[in-house]
Coordinates of C-alpha atoms in Angstrom, one line a residue:
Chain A
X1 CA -35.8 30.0 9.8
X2 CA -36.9 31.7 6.6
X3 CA -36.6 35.0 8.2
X4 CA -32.8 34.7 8.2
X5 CA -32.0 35.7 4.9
X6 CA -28.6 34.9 3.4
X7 CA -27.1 36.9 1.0
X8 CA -26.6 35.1 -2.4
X9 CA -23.6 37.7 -3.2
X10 CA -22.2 39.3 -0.1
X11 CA -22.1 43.0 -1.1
X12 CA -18.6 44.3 -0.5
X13 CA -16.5 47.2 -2.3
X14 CA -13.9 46.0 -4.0
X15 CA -12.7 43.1 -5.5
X16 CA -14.6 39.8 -6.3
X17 CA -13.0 36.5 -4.7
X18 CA -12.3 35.6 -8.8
X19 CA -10.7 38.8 -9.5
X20 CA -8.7 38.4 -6.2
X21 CA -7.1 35.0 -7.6
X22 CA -6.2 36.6 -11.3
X23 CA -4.5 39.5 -9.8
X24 CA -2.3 36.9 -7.2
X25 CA -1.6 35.1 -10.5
X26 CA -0.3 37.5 -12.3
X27 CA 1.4 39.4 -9.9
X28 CA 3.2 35.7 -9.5
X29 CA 3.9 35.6 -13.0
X30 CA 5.1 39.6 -13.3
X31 CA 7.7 38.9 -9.8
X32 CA 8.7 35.7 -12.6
X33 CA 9.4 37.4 -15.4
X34 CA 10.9 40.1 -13.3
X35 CA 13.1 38.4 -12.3
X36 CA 14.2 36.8 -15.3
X37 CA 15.1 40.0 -16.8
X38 CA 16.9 41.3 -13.9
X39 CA 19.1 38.1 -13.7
X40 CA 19.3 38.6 -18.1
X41 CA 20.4 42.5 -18.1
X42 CA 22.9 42.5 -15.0
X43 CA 24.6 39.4 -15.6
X44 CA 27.9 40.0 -17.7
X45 CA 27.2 37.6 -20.3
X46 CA 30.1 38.3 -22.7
X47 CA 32.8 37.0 -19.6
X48 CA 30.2 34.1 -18.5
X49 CA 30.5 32.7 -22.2
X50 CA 34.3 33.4 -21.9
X51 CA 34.8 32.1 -18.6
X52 CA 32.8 28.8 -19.6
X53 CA 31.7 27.9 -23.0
X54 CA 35.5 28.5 -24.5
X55 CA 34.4 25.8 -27.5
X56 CA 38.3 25.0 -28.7
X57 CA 38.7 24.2 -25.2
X58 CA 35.8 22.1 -24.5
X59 CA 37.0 20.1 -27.9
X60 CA 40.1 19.6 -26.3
X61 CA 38.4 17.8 -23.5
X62 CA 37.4 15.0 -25.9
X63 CA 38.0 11.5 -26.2
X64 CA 39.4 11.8 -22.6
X65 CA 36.4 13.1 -20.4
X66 CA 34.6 10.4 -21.7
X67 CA 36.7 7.2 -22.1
X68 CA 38.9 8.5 -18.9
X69 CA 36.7 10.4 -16.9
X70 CA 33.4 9.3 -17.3
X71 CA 34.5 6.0 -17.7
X72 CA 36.2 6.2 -14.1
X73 CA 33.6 7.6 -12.3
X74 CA 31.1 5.6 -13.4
X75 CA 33.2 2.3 -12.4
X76 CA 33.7 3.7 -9.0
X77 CA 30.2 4.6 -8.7
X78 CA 29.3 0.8 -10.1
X79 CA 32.2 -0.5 -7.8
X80 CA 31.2 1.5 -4.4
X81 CA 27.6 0.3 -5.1
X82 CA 28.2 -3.2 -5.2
X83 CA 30.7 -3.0 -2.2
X84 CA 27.3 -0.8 -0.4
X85 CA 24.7 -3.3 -1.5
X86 CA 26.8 -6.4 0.2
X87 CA 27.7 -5.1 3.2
X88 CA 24.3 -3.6 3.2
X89 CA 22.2 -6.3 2.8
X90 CA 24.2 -8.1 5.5
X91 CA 23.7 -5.0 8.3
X92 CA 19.5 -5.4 7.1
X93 CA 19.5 -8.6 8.1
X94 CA 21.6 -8.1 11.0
X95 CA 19.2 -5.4 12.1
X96 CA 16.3 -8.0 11.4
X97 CA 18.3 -10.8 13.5
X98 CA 16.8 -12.6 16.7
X99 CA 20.5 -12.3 18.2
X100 CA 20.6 -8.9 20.2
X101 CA 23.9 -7.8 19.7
X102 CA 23.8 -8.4 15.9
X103 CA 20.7 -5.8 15.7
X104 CA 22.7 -3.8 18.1
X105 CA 26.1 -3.6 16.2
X106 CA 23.8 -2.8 13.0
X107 CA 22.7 0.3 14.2
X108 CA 25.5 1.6 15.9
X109 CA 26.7 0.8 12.5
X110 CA 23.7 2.7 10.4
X111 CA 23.5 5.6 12.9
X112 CA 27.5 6.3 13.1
X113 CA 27.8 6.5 9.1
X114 CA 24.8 8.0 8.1
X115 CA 25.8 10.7 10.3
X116 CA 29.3 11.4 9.4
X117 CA 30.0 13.3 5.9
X118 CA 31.1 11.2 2.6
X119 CA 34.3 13.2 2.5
X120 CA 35.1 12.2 6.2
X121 CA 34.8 8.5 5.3
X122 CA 36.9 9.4 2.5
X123 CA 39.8 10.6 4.2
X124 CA 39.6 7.8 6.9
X125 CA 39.5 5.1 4.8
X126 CA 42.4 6.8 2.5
X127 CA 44.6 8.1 5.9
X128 CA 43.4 6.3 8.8
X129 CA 43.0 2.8 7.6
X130 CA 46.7 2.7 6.0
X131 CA 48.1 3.7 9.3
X132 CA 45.8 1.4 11.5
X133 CA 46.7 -1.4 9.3
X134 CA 50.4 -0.9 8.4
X135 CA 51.7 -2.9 5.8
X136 CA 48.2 -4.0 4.6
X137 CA 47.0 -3.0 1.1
X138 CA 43.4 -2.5 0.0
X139 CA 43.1 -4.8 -2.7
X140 CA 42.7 -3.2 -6.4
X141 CA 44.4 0.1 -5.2
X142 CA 42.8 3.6 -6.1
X143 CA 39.7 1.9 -6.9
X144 CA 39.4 -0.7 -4.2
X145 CA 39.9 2.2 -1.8
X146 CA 36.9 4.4 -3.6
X147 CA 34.6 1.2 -3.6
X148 CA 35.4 0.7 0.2
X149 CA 34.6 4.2 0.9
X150 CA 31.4 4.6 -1.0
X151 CA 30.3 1.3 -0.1
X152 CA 30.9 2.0 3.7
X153 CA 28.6 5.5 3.5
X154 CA 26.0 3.6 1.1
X155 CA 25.7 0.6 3.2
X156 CA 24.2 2.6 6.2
X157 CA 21.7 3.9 3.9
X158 CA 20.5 0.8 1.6
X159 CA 20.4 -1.4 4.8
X160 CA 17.5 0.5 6.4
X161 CA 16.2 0.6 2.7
X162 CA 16.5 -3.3 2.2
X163 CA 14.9 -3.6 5.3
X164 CA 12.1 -1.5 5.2
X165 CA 12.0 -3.4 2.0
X166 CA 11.9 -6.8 3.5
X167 CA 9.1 -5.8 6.0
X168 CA 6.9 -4.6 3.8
X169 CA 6.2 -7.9 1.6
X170 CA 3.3 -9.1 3.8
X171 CA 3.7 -11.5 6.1
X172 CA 1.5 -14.7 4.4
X173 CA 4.5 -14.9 2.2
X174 CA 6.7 -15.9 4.8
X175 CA 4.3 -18.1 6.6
X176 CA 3.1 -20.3 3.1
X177 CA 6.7 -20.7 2.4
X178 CA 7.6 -22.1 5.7
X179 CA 4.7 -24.4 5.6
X180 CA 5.7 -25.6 2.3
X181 CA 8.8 -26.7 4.6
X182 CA 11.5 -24.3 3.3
X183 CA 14.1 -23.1 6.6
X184 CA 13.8 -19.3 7.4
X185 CA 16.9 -19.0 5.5
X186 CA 15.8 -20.5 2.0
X187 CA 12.3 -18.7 2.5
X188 CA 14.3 -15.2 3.0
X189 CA 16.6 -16.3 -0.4
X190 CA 13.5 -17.6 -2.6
X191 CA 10.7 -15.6 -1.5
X192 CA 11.2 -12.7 0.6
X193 CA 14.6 -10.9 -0.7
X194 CA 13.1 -11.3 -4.5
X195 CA 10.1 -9.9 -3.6
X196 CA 11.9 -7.0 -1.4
X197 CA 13.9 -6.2 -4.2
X198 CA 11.2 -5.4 -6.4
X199 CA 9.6 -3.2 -4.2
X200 CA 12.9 -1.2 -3.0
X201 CA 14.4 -0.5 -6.5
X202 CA 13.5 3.0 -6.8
X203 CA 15.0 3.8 -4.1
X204 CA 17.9 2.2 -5.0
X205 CA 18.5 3.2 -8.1
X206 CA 18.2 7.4 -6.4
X207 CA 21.4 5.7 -4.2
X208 CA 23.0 5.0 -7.1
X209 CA 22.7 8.5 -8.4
X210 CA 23.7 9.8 -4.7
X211 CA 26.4 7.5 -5.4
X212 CA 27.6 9.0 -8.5
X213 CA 27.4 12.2 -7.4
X214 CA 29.8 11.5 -4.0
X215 CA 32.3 10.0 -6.3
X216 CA 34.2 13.4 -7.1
X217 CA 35.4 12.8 -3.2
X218 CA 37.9 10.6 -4.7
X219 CA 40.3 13.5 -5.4
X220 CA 41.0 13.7 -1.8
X221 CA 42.3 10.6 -1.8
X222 CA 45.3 11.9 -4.5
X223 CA 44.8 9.6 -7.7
X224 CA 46.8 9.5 -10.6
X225 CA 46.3 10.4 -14.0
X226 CA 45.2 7.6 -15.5
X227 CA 42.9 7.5 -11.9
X228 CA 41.2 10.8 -12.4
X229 CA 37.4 10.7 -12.6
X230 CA 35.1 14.0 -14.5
X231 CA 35.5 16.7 -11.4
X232 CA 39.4 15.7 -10.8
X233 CA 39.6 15.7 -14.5
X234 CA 37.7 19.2 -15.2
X235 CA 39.1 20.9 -12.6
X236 CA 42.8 20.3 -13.3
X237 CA 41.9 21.2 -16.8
X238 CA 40.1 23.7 -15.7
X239 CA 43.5 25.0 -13.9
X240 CA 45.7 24.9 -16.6
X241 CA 43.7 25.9 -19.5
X242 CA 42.9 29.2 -17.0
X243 CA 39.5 28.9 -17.9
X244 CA 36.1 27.1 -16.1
X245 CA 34.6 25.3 -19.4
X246 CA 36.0 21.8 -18.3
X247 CA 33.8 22.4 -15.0
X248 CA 30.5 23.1 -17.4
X249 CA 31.5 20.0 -19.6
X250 CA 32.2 17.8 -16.6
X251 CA 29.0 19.2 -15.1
X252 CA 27.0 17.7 -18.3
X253 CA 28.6 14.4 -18.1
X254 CA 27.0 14.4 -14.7
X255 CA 23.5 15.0 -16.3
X256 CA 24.3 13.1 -19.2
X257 CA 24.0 9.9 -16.6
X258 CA 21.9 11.3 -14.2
X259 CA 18.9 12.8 -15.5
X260 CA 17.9 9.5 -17.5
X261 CA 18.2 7.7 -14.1
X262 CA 16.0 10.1 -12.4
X263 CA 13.8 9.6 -15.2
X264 CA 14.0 5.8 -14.8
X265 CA 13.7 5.9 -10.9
X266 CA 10.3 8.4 -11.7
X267 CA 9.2 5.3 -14.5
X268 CA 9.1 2.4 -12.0
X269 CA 7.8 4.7 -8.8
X270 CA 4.4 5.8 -10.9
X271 CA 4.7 1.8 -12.5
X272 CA 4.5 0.5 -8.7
X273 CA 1.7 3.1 -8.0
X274 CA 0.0 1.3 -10.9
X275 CA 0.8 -2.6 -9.2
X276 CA -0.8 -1.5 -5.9
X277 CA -4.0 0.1 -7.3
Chain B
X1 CA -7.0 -47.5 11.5
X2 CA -4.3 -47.8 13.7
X3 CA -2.6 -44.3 14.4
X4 CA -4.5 -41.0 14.1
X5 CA -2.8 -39.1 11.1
X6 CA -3.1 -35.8 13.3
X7 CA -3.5 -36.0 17.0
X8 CA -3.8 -33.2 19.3
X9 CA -3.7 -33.5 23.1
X10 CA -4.3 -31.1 25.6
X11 CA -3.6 -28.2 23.7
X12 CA -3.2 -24.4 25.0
X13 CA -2.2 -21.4 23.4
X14 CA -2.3 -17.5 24.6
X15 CA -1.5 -14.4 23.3
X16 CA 0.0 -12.4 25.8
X17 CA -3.1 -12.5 28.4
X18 CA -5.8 -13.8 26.0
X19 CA -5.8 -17.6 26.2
X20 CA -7.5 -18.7 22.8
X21 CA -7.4 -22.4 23.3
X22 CA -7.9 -23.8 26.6
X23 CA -7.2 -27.6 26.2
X24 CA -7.8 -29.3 22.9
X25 CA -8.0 -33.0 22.5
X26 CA -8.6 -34.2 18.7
X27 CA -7.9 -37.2 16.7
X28 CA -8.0 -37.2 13.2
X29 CA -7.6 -40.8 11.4
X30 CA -6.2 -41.7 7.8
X31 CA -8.1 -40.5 4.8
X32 CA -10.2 -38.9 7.8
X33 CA -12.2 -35.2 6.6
X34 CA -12.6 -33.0 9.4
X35 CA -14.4 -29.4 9.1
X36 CA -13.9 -27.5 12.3
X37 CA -16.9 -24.7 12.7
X38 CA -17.3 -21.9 15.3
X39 CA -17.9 -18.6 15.8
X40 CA -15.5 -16.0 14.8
X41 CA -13.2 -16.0 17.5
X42 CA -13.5 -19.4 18.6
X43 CA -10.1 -20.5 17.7
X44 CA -10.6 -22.9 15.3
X45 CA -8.2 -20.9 12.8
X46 CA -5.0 -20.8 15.7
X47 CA -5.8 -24.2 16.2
X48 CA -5.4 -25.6 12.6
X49 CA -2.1 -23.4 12.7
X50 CA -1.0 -24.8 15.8
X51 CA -1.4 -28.7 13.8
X52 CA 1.7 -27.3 11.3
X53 CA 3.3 -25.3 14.3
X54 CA 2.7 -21.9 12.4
X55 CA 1.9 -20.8 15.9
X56 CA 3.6 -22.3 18.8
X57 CA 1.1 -23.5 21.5
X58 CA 1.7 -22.6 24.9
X59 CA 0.9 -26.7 25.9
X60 CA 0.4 -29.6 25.0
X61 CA 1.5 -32.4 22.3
X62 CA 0.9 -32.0 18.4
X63 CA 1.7 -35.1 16.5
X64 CA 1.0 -35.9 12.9
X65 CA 1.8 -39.2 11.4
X66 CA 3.4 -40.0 14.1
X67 CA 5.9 -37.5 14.7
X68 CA 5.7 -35.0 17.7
X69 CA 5.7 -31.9 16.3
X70 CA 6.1 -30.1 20.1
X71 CA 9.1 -31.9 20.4
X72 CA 11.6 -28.8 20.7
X73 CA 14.5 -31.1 18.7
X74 CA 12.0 -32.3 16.1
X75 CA 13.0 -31.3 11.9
X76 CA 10.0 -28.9 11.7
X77 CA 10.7 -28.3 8.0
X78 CA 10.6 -32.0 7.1
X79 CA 7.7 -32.6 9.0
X80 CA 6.2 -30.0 7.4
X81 CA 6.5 -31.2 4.0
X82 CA 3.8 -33.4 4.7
X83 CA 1.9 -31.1 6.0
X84 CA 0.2 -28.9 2.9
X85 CA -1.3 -25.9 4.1
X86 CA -3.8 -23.6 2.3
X87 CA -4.8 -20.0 3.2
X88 CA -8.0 -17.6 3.4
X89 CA -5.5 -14.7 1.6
X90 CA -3.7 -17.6 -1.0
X91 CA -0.4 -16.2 -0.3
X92 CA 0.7 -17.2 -3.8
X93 CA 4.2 -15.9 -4.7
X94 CA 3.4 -12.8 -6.5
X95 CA 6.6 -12.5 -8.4
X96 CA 6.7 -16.1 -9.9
X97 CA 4.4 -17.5 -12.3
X98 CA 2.2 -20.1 -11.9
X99 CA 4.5 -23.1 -12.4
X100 CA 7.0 -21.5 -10.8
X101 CA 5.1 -21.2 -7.8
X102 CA 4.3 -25.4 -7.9
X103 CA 8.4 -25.8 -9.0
X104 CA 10.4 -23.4 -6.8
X105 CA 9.4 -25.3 -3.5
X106 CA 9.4 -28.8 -5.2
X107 CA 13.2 -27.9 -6.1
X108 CA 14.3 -26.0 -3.2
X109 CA 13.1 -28.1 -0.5
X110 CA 12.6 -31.7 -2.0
X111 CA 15.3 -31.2 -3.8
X112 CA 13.6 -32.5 -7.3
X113 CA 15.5 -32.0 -10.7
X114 CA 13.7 -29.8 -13.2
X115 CA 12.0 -31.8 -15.5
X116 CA 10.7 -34.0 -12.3
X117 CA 9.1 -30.8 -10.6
X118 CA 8.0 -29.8 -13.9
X119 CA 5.8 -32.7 -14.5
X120 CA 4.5 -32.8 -10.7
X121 CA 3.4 -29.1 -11.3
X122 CA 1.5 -29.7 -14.4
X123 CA -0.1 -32.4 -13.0
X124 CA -1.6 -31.1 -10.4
X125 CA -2.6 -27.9 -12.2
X126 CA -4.8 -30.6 -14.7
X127 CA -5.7 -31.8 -11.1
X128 CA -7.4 -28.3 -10.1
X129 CA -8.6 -27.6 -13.8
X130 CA -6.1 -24.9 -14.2
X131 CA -3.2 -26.1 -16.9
X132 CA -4.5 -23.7 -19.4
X133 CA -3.1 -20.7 -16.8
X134 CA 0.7 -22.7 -16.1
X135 CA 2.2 -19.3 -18.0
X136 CA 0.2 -16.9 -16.2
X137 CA 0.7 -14.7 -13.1
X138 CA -1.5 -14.6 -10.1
X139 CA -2.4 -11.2 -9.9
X140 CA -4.1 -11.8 -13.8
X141 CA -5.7 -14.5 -11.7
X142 CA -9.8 -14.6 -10.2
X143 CA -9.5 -15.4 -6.6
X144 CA -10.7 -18.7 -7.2
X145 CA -8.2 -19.7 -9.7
X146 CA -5.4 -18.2 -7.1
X147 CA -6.6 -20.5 -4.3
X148 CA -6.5 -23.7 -6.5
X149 CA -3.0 -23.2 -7.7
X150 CA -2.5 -22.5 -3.7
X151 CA -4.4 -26.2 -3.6
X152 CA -2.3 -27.1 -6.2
X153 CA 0.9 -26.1 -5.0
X154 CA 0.6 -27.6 -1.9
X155 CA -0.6 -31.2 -3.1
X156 CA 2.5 -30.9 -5.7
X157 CA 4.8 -31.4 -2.7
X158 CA 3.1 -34.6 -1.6
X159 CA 1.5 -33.9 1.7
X160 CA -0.3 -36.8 3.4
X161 CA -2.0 -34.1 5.2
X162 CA -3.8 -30.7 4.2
X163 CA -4.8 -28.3 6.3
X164 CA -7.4 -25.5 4.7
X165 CA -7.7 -22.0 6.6
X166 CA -10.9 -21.3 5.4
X167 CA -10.4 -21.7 2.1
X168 CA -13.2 -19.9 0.9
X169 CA -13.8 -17.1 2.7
X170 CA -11.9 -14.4 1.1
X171 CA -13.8 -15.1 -2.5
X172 CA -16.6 -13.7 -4.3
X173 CA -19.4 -16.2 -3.5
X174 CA -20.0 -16.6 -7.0
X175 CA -16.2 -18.3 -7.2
X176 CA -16.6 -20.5 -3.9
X177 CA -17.9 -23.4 -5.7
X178 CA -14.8 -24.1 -8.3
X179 CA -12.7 -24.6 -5.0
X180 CA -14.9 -26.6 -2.9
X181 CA -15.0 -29.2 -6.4
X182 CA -11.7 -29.4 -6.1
X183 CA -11.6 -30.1 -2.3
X184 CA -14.6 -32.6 -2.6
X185 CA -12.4 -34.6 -5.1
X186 CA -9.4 -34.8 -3.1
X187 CA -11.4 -35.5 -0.1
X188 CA -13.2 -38.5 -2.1
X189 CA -9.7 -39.6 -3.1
X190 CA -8.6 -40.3 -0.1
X191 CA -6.5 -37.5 1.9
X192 CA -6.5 -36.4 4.9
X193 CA -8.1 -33.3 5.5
X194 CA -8.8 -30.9 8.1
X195 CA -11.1 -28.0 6.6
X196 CA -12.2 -24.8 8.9
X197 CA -14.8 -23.5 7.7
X198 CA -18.0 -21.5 7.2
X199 CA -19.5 -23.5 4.0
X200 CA -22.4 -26.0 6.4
X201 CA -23.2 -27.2 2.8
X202 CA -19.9 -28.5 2.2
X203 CA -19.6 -29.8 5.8
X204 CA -22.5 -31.9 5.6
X205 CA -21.9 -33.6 2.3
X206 CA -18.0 -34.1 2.6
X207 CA -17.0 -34.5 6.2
X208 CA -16.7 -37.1 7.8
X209 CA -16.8 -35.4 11.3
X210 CA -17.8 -31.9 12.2
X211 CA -16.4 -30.4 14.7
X212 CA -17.9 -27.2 16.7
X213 CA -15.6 -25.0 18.9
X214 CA -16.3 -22.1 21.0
X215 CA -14.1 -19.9 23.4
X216 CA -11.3 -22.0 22.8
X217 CA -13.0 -25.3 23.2
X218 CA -14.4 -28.1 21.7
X219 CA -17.9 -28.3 22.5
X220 CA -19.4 -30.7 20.1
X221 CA -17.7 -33.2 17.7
X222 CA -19.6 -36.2 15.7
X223 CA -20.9 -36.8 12.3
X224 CA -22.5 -34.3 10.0
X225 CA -25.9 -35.1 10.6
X226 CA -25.6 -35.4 14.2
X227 CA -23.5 -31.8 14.9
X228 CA -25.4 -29.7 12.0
X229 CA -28.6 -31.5 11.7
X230 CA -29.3 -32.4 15.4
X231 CA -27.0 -30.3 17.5
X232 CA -26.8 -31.4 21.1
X233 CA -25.5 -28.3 22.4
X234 CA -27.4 -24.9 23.1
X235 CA -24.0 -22.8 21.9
X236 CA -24.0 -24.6 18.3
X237 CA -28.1 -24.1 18.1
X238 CA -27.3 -20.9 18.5
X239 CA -24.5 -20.3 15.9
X240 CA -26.0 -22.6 13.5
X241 CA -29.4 -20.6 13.7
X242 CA -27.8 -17.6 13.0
X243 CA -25.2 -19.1 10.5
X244 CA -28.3 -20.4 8.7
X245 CA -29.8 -17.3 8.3
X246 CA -28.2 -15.8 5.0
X247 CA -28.5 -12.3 6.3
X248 CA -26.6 -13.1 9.3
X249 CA -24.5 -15.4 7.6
X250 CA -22.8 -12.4 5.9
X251 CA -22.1 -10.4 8.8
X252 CA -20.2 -13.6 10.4
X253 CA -18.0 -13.9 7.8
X254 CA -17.1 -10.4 7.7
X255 CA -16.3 -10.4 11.5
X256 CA -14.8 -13.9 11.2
X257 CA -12.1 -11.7 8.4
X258 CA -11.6 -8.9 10.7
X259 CA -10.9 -11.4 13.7
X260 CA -8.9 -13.6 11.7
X261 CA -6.6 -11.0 10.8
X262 CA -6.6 -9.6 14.8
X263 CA -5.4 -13.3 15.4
X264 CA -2.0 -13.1 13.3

């Protein structure tokens, strides 16, 4: 075998392997940069600024786009959430059930709404409901109907969550708690759903900012003033001011709650990483 | 002794095709310790979960104290509250401190008032040497420690029976000791116990009948000396020879864990 000599250093012309990798860099970086500047010189900067960072107007937006707006979308977020995690918890444990038509129903259910668009479910529940129901109201108006309508879309989506959740905690916790003698009902109340929780709410807490996002839809179901929540608000000021800064400033009260929830969400994924190593 | 505390009779159970017991009779009286031993596989672990119904069996009659437990209309959750039960994997609740794990059943299932389950749950934390941790959280816990509160826990809620999964299997060896202590002393104060197994030194000095099963049988059952010191049987020569061998000994029990889990 000695007489098969291997090259330490195949001789080529050309580049080295190591050059090869700095040169791909920096062409990456140049295309970058290049960019950059072609996005800098050609866009008309002068009417961007115009068009949205008007400062008198984006005064004029204040107190109201945050003790109106913000404060509106965040309660129908909040209220659409809590409507979601209900009815969602009840379709996990449907789907969980022993009875077949229960786990049936549940993903009939699942499948039909995490299919359909969050502005479709909008306009049902604010047109189709009234007529299939005449004379009935949905309790708490405006806001009962948003809640209903998130909480219809976000159901489908945190019951397979909850139940993934409930499936993962392993199942020795189930069995020691029913040989302590609790009922498969108080076990799945004291010891399962606690322990569920824990493990689902990062995932949760990314519906919740899925959630705030599909609030704007509540414009199509035709609020009032006092109703209006940051993209109703922005955009009707945006209308009759002529000018697109309420969209930028409505835009940062969206980041202004979302970001620092991401952030959280990003905190307690790497914080669970930590609990299982 | 009048009536056997646990009594099994005729007892089957399958998994699909794979029939792990074929036909167990076993009588265990008052204040009685049993340690059932066997080969991994043997069935000794679906049988001690068939005693608190954990698995269904396919036949037969389970009674303890009395009460079928096979009966399809008995209260399984009442009956089982005499019944403790302790695991290989602990199965503390991870999310509740160490009282809370001994209080939270005491409450929600006996239906005991706060201070009441309080003091049970200290009580029997002195009783497994472990009041010191009452704040602390099982996963800050040795394994060891976890399976005594698990001890603990279960004797809080007054069982006239306990039932240990092979209690020690899952811990470093160095650990096993602190656990059996605490199962010698309840043994020598009275309860009922029925222990599987792989700890022969334990066996010998605390039961008061060992029983050997293979294939989903009972093939030997009598007193310590007589089943470990004098078997009768070829099949428990041969899995006491190798169990006696410390560097078999270790494969078993790693087999025994893989099996055990296969079972569940």
């Amino acid at each position: 075998m000695t007489d098969l000599e291997v090259p330490v250093q195949p001789k080529k012309k050309g580049l080295t392997r190591r050059q090869k990798r700095s040169l791909s860099r920096a062409a990456q970086y140049a295309v970058f940069v290049a960019a950059v500047i072609a996005f800098a010189v050609t866009a008309d900067w002068g009417r961007l600024q115009n068009q949205f960072a008007q400062a008198d107007i984006a005064k004029q937006m204040f107190p109201d786009v945050i003790t109106l707006a913000l404060k509106n979308t965040v309660l129908y977020t909040l209220s659409g959430f809590v409507v979601g995690l209900v009815l969602g918890m009840g379709l996990a444990l449907m789907r969980l059930s022993s009875v077949g038509p229960y786990r049936w129903l549940a993903s009939v259910y699942i499948e039909i709404f995490r299919g359909l668009p969050a502005l479709l479910i909008f306009i049902f529940v604010g047109v189709a409901v009234p007529l299939a129901f005449p004379g009935t109201e949905i309790p708490g108006g405006t806001y009962g109907k948003v809640a209903l309508a998130l909480g219809l879309v976000s159901a489908a989506y945190m019951a397979e969550t909850i139940r993934a959740g409930i499936q993962a905690v392993p199942k020795g916790q189930l069995e020691a708690a029913r040989s302590l003698g609790f009922s498969p009902a108080k076990a799945m109340i004291s010891i399962i759903i606690p322990q569920a929780f824990r493990i689902i709410l990062p995932p949760l807490t990314n519906e919740l900012v899925l959630l705030f996002k599909d609030s704007s839809l509540v414009l199509f179901l035709g609020v009032t003033l006092e109703e209006r929540e940051l993209s109703k608000f922005g955009r009707d000021l945006a209308s009759t001011t002529a000018n697109s800064t309420p969209i930028l400033v409505a835009g940062l009260c969206y980041l202004l709650v979302t970001i620092p929830l991401s952030f959280v969400v990003r905190r307690m994924e790497s914080k669970a990483q930590e609990a299982i190593r | 002794m009048s009536r056997p505390e646990i009594e099994v009779r005729g007892l089957h159970k399958s998994f699909g095709d794979n029939e792990v017991l074929r036909g167990i009779d076993l009588e265990i009286g008052q204040g009685e310790v049993v340690c059932v031993i066997g080969p991994s596989g043997s069935g000794k672990s679906t049988l001690l979960r068939c005693v608190n119904l954990l698995e269904e069996p396919t036949k037969g009659q389970v009674f303890v104290g009395g009460t079928e437990l096979t009966d399809p209309d008995v209260d399984i959750d009442a009956v089982r509250r005499r019944i403790g039960m302790v695991f290989q994997q602990f199965n503390l609740f991870p999310h509740l401190n160490v009282t809370e794990n001994l209080t939270l059943p005491q409450r929600r299932v006996l239906g005991r008032d706060k201070g009441t389950a309080a003091r049970i749950a200290a009580e029997n934390l002195a009783r497994v040497g472990l009041a010191e941790k009452a704040d602390a959280y099982p996963s800050s816990l040795s394994g060891g420690q976890q399976q005594r509160v698990a001890i603990a826990r279960a004797l809080a809620m007054g069982p006239e029976v306990m039932l240990f999964d092979e209690p020690t299997s899952a811990l470093d060896p160095e650990l096993v000791g602190d656990v059996l202590a605490v199962m010698r002393r309840l043994a020598r104060e009275g309860m009922t116990m029925m222990v599987v197994t792989h700890e022969m030194t334990f066996a010998r000095e605390v039961a008061d009948r060992v029983v050997f099963m293979d294939g989903g049988v009972v093939v030997e059952d009598g007193s310590p000396e007589q089943v470990i010191g004098d078997p009768r049987h070829e099949r428990t020569r041969h899995f006491l020879s190798r169990l006696l061998d410390p560097a078999m000994a270790e494969v078993e029990e790693e087999t025994s864990d893989q099996v055990g889990k296969s079972e569940r």
